[in-house]
mmCIF file of C-alpha atoms in Angstrom:
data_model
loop_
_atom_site.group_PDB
_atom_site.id
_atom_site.type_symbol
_atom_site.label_atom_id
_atom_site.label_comp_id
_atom_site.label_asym_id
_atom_site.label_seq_id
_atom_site.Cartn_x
_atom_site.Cartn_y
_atom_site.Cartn_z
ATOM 1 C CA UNK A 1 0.000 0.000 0.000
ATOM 2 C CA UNK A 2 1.162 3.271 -0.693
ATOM 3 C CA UNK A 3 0.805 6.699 1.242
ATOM 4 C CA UNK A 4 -1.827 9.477 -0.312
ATOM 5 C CA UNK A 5 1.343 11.939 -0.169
ATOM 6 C CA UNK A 6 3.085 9.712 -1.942
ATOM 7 C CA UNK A 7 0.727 9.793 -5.025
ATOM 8 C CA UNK A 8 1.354 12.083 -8.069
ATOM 9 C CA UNK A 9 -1.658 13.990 -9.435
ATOM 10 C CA UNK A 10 -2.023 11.936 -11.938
ATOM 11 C CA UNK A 11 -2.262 8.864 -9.762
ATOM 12 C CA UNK A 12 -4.889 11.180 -7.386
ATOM 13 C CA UNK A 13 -7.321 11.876 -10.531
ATOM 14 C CA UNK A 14 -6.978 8.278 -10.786
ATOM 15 C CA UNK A 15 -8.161 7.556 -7.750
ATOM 16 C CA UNK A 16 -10.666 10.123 -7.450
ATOM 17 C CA UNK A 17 -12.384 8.447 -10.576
ATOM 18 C CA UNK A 18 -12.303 5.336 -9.257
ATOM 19 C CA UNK A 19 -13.959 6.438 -5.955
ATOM 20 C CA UNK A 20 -16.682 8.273 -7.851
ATOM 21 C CA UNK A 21 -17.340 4.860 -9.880
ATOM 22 C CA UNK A 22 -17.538 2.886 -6.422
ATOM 23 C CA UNK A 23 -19.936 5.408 -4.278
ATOM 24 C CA UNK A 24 -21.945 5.391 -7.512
ATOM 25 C CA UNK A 25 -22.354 1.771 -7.234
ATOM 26 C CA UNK A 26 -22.879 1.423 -3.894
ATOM 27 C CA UNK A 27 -26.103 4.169 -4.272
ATOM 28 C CA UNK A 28 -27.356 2.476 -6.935
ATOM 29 C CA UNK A 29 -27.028 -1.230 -5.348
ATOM 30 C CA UNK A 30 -28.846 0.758 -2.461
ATOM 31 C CA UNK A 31 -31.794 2.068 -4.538
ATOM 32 C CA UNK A 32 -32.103 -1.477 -5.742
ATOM 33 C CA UNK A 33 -32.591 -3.395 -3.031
ATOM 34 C CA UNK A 34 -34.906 -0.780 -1.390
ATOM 35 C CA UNK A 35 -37.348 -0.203 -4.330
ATOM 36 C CA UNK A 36 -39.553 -2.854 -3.164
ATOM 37 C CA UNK A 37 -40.055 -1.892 0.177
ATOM 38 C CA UNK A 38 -38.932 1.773 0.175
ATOM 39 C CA UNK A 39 -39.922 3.194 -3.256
ATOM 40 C CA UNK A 40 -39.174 7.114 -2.288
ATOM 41 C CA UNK A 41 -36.106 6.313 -0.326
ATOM 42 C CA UNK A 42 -34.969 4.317 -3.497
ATOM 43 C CA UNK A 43 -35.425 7.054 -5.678
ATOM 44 C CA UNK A 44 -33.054 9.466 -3.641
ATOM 45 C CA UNK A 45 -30.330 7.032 -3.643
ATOM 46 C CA UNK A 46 -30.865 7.029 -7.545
ATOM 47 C CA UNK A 47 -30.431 10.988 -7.800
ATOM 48 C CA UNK A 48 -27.213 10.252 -5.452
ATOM 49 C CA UNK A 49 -25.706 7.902 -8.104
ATOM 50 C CA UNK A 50 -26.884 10.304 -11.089
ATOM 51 C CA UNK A 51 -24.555 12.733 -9.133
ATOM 52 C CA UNK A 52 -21.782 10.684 -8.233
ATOM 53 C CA UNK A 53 -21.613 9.409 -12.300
ATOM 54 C CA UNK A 54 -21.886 13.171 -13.181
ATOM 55 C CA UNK A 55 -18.732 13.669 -11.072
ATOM 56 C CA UNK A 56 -16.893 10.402 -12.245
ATOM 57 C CA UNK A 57 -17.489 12.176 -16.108
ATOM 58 C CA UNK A 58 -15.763 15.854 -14.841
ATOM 59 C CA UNK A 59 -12.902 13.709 -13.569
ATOM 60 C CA UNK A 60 -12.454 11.598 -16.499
ATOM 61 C CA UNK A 61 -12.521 14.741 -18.676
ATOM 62 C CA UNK A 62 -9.638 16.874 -16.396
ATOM 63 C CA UNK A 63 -7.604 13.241 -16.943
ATOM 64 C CA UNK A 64 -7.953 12.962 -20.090
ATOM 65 C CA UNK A 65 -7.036 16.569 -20.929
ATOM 66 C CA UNK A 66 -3.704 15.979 -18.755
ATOM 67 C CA UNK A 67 -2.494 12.963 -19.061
ATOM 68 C CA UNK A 68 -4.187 11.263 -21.934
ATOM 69 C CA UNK A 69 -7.086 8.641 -22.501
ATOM 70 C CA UNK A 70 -5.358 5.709 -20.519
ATOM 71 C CA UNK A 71 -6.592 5.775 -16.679
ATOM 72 C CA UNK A 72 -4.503 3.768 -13.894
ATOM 73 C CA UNK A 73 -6.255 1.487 -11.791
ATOM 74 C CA UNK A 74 -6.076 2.941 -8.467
ATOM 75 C CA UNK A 75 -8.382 2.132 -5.486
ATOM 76 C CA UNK A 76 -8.964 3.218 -1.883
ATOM 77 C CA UNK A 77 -7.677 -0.035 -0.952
ATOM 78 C CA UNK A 78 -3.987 0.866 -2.168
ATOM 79 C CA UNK A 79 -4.017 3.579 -0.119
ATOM 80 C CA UNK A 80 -2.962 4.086 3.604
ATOM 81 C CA UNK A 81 -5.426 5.507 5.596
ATOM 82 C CA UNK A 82 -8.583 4.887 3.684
ATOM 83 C CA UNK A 83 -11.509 3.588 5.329
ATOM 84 C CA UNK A 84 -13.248 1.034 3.071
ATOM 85 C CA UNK A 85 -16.717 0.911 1.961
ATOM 86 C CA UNK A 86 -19.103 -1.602 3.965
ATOM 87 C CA UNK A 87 -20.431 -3.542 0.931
ATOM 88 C CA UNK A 88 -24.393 -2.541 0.491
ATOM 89 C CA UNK A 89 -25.318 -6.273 1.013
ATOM 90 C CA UNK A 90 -23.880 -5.801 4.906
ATOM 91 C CA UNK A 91 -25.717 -2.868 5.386
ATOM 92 C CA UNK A 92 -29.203 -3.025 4.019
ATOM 93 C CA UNK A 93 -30.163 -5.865 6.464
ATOM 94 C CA UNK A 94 -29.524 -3.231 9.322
ATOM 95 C CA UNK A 95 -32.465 -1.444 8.193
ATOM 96 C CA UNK A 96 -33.402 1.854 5.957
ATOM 97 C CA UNK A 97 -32.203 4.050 8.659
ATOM 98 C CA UNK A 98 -28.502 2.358 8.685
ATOM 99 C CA UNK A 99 -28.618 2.978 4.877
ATOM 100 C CA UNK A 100 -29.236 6.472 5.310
ATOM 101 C CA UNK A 101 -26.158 6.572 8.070
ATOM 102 C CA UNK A 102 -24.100 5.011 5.700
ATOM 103 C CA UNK A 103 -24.836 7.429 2.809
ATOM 104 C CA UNK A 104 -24.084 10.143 5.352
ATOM 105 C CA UNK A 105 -20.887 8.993 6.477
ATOM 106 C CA UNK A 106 -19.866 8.145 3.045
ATOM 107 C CA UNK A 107 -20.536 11.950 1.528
ATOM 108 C CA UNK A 108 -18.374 13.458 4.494
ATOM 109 C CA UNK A 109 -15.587 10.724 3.718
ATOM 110 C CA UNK A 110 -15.433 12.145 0.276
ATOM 111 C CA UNK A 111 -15.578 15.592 1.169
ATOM 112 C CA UNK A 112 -11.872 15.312 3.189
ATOM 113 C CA UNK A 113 -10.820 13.530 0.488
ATOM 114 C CA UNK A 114 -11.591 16.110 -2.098
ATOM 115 C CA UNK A 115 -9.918 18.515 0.108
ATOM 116 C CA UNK A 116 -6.465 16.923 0.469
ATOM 117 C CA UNK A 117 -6.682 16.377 -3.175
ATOM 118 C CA UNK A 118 -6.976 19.912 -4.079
ATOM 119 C CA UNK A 119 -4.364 21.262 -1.540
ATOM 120 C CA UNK A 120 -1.471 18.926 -3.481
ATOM 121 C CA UNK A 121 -2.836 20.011 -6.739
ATOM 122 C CA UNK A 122 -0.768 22.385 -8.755
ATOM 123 C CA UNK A 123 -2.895 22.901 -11.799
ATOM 124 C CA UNK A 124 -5.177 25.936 -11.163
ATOM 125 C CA UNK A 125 -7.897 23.976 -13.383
ATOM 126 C CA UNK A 126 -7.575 20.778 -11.362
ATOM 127 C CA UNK A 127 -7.537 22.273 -8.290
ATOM 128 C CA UNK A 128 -10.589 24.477 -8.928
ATOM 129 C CA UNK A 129 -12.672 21.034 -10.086
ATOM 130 C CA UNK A 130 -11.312 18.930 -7.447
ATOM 131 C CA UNK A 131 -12.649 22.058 -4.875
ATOM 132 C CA UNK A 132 -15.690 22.544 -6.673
ATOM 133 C CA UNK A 133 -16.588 18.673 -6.017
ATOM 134 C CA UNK A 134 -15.316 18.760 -1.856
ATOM 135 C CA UNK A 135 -17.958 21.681 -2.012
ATOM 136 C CA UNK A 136 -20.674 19.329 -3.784
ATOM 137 C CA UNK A 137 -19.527 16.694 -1.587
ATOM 138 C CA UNK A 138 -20.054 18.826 1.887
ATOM 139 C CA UNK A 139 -23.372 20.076 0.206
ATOM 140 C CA UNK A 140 -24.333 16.862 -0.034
ATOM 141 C CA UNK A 141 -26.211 15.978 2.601
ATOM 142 C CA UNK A 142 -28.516 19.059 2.514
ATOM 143 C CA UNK A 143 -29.058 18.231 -1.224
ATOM 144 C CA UNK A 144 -30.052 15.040 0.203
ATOM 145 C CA UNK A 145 -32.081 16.821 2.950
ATOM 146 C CA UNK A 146 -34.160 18.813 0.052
ATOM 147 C CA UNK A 147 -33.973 15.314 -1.905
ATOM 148 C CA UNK A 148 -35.974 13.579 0.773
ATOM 149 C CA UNK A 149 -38.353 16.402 1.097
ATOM 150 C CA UNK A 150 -39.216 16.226 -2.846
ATOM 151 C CA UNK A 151 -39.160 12.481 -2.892
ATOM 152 C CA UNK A 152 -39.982 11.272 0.528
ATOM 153 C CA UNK A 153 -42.881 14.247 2.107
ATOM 154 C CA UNK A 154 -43.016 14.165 5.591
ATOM 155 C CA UNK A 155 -45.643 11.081 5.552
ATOM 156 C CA UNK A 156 -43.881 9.287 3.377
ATOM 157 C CA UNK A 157 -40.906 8.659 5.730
ATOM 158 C CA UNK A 158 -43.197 8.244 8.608
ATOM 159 C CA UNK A 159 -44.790 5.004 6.477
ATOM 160 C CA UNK A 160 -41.050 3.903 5.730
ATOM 161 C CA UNK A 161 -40.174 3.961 8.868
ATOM 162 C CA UNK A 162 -43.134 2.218 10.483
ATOM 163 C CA UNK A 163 -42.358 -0.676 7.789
ATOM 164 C CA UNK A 164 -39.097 -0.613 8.755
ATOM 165 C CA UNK A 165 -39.840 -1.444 12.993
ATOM 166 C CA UNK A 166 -42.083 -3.974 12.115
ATOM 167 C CA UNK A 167 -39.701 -5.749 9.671
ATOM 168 C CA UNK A 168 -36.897 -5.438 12.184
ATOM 169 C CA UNK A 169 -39.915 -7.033 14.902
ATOM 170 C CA UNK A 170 -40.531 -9.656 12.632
ATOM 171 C CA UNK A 171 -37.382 -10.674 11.167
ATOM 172 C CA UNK A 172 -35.279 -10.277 13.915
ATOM 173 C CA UNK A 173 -36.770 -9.525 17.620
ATOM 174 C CA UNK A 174 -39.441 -11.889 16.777
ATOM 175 C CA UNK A 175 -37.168 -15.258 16.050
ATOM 176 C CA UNK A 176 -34.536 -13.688 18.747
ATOM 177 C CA UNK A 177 -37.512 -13.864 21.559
ATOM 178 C CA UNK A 178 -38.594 -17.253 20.626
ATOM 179 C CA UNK A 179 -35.236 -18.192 20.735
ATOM 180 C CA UNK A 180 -33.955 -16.559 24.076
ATOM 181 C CA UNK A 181 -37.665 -17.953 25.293
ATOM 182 C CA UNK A 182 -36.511 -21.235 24.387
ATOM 183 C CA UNK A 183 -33.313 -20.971 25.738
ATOM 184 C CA UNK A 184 -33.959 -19.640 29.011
ATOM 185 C CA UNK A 185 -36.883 -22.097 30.079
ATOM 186 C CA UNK A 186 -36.337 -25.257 28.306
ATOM 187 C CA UNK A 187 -32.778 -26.096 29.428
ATOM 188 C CA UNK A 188 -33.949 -24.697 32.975
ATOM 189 C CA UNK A 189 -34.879 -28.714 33.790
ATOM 190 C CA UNK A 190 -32.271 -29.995 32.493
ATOM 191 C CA UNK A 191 -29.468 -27.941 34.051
ATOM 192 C CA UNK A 192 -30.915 -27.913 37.361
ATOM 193 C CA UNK A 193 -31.809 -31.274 37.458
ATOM 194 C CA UNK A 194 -28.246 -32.379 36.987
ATOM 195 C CA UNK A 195 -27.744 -30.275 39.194
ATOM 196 C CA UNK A 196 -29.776 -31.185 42.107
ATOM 197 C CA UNK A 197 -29.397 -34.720 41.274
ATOM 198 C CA UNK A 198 -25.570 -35.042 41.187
ATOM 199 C CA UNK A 199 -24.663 -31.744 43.322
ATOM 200 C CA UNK A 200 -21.275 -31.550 40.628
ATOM 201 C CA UNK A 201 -20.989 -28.083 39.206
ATOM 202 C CA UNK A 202 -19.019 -29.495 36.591
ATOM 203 C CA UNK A 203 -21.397 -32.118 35.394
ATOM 204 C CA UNK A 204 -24.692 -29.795 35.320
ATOM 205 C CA UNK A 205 -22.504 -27.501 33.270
ATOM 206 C CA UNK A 206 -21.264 -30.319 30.602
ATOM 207 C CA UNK A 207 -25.295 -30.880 30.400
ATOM 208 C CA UNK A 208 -26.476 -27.210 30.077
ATOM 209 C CA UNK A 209 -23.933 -27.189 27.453
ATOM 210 C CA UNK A 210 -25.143 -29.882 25.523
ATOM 211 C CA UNK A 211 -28.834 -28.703 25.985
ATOM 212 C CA UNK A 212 -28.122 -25.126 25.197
ATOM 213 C CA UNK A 213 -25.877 -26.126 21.940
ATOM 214 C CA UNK A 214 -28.629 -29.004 20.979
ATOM 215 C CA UNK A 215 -31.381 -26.969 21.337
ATOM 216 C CA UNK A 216 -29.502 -23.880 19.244
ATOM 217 C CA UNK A 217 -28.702 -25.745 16.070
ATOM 218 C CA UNK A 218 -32.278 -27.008 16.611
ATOM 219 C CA UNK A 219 -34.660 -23.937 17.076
ATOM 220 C CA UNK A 220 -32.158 -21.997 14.291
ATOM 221 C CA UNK A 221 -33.368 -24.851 11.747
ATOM 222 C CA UNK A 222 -37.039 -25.266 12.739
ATOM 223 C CA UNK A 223 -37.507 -21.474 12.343
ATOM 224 C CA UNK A 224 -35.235 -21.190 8.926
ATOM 225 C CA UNK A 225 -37.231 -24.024 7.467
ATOM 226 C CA UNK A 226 -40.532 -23.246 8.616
ATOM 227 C CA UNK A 227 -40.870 -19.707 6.608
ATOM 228 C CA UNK A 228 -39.478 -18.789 3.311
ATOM 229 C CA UNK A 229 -40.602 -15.728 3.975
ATOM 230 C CA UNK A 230 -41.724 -14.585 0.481
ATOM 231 C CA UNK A 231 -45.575 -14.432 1.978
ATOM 232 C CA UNK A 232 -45.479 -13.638 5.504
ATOM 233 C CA UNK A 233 -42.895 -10.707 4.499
ATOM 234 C CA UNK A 234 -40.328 -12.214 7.842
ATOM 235 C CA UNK A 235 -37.325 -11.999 6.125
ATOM 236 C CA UNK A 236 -34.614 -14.181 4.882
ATOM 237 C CA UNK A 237 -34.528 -17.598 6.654
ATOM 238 C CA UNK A 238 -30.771 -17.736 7.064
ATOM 239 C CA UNK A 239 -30.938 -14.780 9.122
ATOM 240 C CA UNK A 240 -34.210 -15.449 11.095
ATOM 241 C CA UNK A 241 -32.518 -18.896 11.775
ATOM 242 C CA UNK A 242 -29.220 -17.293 13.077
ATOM 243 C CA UNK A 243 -30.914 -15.115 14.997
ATOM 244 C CA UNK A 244 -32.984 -17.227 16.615
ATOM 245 C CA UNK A 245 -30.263 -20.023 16.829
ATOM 246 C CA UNK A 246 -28.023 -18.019 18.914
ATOM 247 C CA UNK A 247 -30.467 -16.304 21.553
ATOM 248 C CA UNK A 248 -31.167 -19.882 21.980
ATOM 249 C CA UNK A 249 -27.964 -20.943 22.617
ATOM 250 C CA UNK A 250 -27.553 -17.441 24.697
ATOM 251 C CA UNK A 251 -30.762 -18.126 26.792
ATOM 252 C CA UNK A 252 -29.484 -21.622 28.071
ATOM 253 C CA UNK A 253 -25.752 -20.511 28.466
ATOM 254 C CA UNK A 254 -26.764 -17.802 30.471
ATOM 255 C CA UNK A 255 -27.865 -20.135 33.839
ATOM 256 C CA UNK A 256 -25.108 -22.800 32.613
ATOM 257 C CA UNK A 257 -21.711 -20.552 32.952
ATOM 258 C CA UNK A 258 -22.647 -20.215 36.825
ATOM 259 C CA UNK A 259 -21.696 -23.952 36.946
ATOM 260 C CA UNK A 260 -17.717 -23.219 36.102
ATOM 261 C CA UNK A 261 -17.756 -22.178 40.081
ATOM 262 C CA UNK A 262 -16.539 -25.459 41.902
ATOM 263 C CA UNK A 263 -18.764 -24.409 44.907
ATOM 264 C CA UNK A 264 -22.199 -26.080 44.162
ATOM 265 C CA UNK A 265 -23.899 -23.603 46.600
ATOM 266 C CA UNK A 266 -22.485 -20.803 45.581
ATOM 267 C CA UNK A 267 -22.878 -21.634 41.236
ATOM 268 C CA UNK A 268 -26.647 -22.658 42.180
ATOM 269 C CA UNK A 269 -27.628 -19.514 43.710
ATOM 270 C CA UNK A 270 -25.942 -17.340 40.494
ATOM 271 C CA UNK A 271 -27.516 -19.863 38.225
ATOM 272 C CA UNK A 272 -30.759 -18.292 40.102
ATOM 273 C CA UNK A 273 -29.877 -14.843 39.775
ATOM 274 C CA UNK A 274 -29.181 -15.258 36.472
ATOM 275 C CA UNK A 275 -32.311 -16.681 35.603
ATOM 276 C CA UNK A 276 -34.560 -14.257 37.310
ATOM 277 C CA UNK A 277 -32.281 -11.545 35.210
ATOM 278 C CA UNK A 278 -33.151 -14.109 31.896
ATOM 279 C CA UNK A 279 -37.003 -13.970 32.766
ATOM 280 C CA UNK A 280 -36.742 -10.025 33.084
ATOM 281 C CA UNK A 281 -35.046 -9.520 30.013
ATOM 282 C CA UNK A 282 -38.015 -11.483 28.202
ATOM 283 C CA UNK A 283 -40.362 -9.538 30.070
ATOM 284 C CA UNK A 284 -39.033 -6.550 28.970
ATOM 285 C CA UNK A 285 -38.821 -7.265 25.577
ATOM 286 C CA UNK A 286 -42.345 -8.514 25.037
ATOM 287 C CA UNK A 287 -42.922 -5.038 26.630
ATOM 288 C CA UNK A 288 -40.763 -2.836 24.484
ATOM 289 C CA UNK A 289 -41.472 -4.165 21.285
ATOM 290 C CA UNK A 290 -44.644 -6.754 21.640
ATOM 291 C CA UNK A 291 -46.714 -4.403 23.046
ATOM 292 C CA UNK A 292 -47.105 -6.437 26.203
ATOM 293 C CA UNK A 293 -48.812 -5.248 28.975
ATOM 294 C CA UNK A 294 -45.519 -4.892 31.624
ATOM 295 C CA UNK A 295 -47.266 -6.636 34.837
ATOM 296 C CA UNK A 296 -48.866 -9.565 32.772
ATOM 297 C CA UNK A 297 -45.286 -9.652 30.541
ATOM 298 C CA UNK A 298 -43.906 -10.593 33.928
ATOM 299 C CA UNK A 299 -46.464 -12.838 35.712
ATOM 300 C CA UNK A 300 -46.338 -14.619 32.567
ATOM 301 C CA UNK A 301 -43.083 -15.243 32.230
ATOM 302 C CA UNK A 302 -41.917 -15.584 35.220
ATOM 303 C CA UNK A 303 -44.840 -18.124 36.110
ATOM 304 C CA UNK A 304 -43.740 -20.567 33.161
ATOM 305 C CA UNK A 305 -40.001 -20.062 34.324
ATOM 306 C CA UNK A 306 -40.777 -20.704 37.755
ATOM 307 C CA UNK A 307 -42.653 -23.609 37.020
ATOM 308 C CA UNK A 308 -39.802 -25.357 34.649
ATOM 309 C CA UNK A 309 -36.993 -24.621 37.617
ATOM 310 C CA UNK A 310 -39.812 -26.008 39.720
ATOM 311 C CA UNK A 311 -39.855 -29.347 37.532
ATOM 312 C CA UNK A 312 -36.116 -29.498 37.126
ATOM 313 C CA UNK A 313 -35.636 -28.990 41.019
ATOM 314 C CA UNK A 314 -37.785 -31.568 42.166
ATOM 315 C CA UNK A 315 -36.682 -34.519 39.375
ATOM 316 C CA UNK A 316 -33.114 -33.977 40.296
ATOM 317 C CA UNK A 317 -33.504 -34.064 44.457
ATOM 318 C CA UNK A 318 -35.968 -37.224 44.231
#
C-alpha cells in the first residue's frame, strides 16, 4: 500500500475516478434493493448515483485533458489511511435508517478527500474542479435533505419507517424472543436437574452445554425451514434462523456458565440470579417491542419459568 502523499496527481485523478465509480455503485445497489419496500427512499439514492456518475465524467474529462485517454487502476484499498466501503449487502439488512447513516458517512468521507486532493494540486484547473466537487460533496447531505423532502414528504418517511420497525420485529426480535424464550426455560430442567441430582458443578454444566448447543442448532433450523418468507414478508430464513439459533444458545448458556464455580452452593444460587435476570429480560422485551402489557409480561413469564426450575428442582432431588 502506498501513502496518499506519496501519489502524483495523476495517480490522485486516478483515484478520485475510481472512488466516484464505487460510491456510484454502492447508491445504486442501495436504490435497488430498497425499491420494493422503500420506493421514495430508493429514488433518492438514484439521484445520489446520477450525481456521483456526473462527477466520475468531470474527472475523467480533467484526466484525459492531462495525461491522456489511458486511466490507472487505483483504489482506496492501495491507499494508507482509507476507510473502506461496507459492501451494500452488509448494510441493508440493518435497516433503511442504517442505509441512510451510511450514505451520510460516506458523503463526508469524500468531502476530506476532495480537500487533500486539491491542496497537493498544482494545476489551477484541477484544483478548482477537485474544490468545486469537496464543495458538492459537503453540500451533499442538505441536497439530500431537500432530496428527501421532494421524494420522501413528511408522511412518506413516517410510512417507511413504520415498515421498517415492524420488519426489524418480525425478522429479527421476533425469532430472537422465541429463541432466548426457548433458551432460558427449556434447558432450565435440564441444568438444574443435573444439578440437584448429582450436586457436581461441573457435570450440570457439561449438560447445560449440551442442551443449550442441541437446542440452538435445533430452534435456528425449525424457524429457517418453517418460513421462506416470500408471503409472511419475515425476512430471509438464514438470518431469522441465526438469529434465533443463537439467543437460543444465549438463553441456556446464560444459567449454565454459573456452573464453572466449583462451589455447588455458591454456582446454584448465580444460576438463580441469572435466571430471574433471563425472565426479566423477556419480560421486557415482550414489553418494548410486543406491546405487552408490563405486569402480565412478567407474571407470565416468570410463572412458566418458575414452574420449569420447579420441575427441574424436584426430578433432580428425588
Amino acid at each position: 500500500m502506498r501513502a496518499f502523499d506519496d501519489l502524483t496527481e495523476r495517480e490522485v485523478l486516478a483515484l478520485a475516478i475510481s472512488n466516484e465509480e464505487e460510491d456510484g455503485r454502492i447508491y445504486a445497489d442501495f436504490a435497488h434493493g430498497l425499491r420494493d419496500e422503500y420506493p421514495d427512499t430508493a429514488r433518492v439514492f438514484d439521484d445520489m448515483a446520477a450525481e456521483e456518475n456526473e462527477h466520475r465524467r468531470r474527472l475523467i474529462d480533467t484526466f484525459t485533458g492531462r495525461f491522456g485517454d489511458h486511466i490507472p487502476l487505483v483504489r482506496r484499498a492501495d491507499v494508507k489511511g482509507n476507510i473502506a466501503r461496507r459492501p451494500p449487502w452488509q448494510v441493508r439488512p440493518l435497516g433503511v435508517a442504517a442505509v441512510r447513516r451510511q450514505a451520510a458517512a460516506m458523503e463526508r468521507d469524500a468531502e476530506r478527500f476532495y480537500r487533500q486532493a486539491a491542496a497537493r494540486s498544482t494545476d489551477a484547473g484541477t484544483r478548482k474542479l477537485l474544490g468545486d466537487i469537496a464543495a458538492d460533496e459537503a453540500g451533499h447531505e442538505r441536497r439530500a435533505g431537500e432530496a428527501e423532502e421532494r421524494r420522501l414528504p413528511g408522511e412518506a418517511r413516517d410510512r417507511e419507517d413504520e415498515e421498517a420497525k415492524k420488519r426489524f420485529v418480525l425478522q429479527v426480535i421476533q425469532p430472537g424472543l422465541v429463541g432466548l424464550m426457548d433458551g432460558s426455560v427449556s434447558t432450565l430442567a435440564p441444568v438444574f436437574a443435573a444439578a440437584f441430582a448429582t450436586h457436581d458443578p461441573w457435570k450440570a454444566f457439561l449438560v447445560g452445554l449440551a442442551a443449550s448447543l442441541g437446542a440452538g442448532i435445533s430452534m435456528g433450523f425449525a424457524e429457517a425451514l418453517a418460513d421462506d418468507g416470500k408471503l409472511s414478508g419475515r425476512g430471509t430464513p438464514l438470518l431469522r434462523g441465526l438469529v434465533c439459533g443463537l439467543m437460543t444458545i444465549a438463553g441456556g448458556i446464560g444459567h449454565t456458565l454459573p456452573y464453572l464455580v466449583p462451589d455447588f452452593t455458591t454456582a446454584t444460587a448465580l444460576a438463580g440470579a441469572v435466571v430471574v435476570a433471563e425472565l426479566a429480560a423477556i419480560a421486557w422485551i415482550q414489553w418494548r417491542f410486543m406491546d405487552a402489557r408490563p405486569l402480565s409480561a412478567v407474571a407470565k413469564v416468570m410463572l412458566g419459568g418458575g414452574l420449569v426450575l420447579a420441575t427441574g428442582v424436584l426430578i433432580g432431588a428425588s
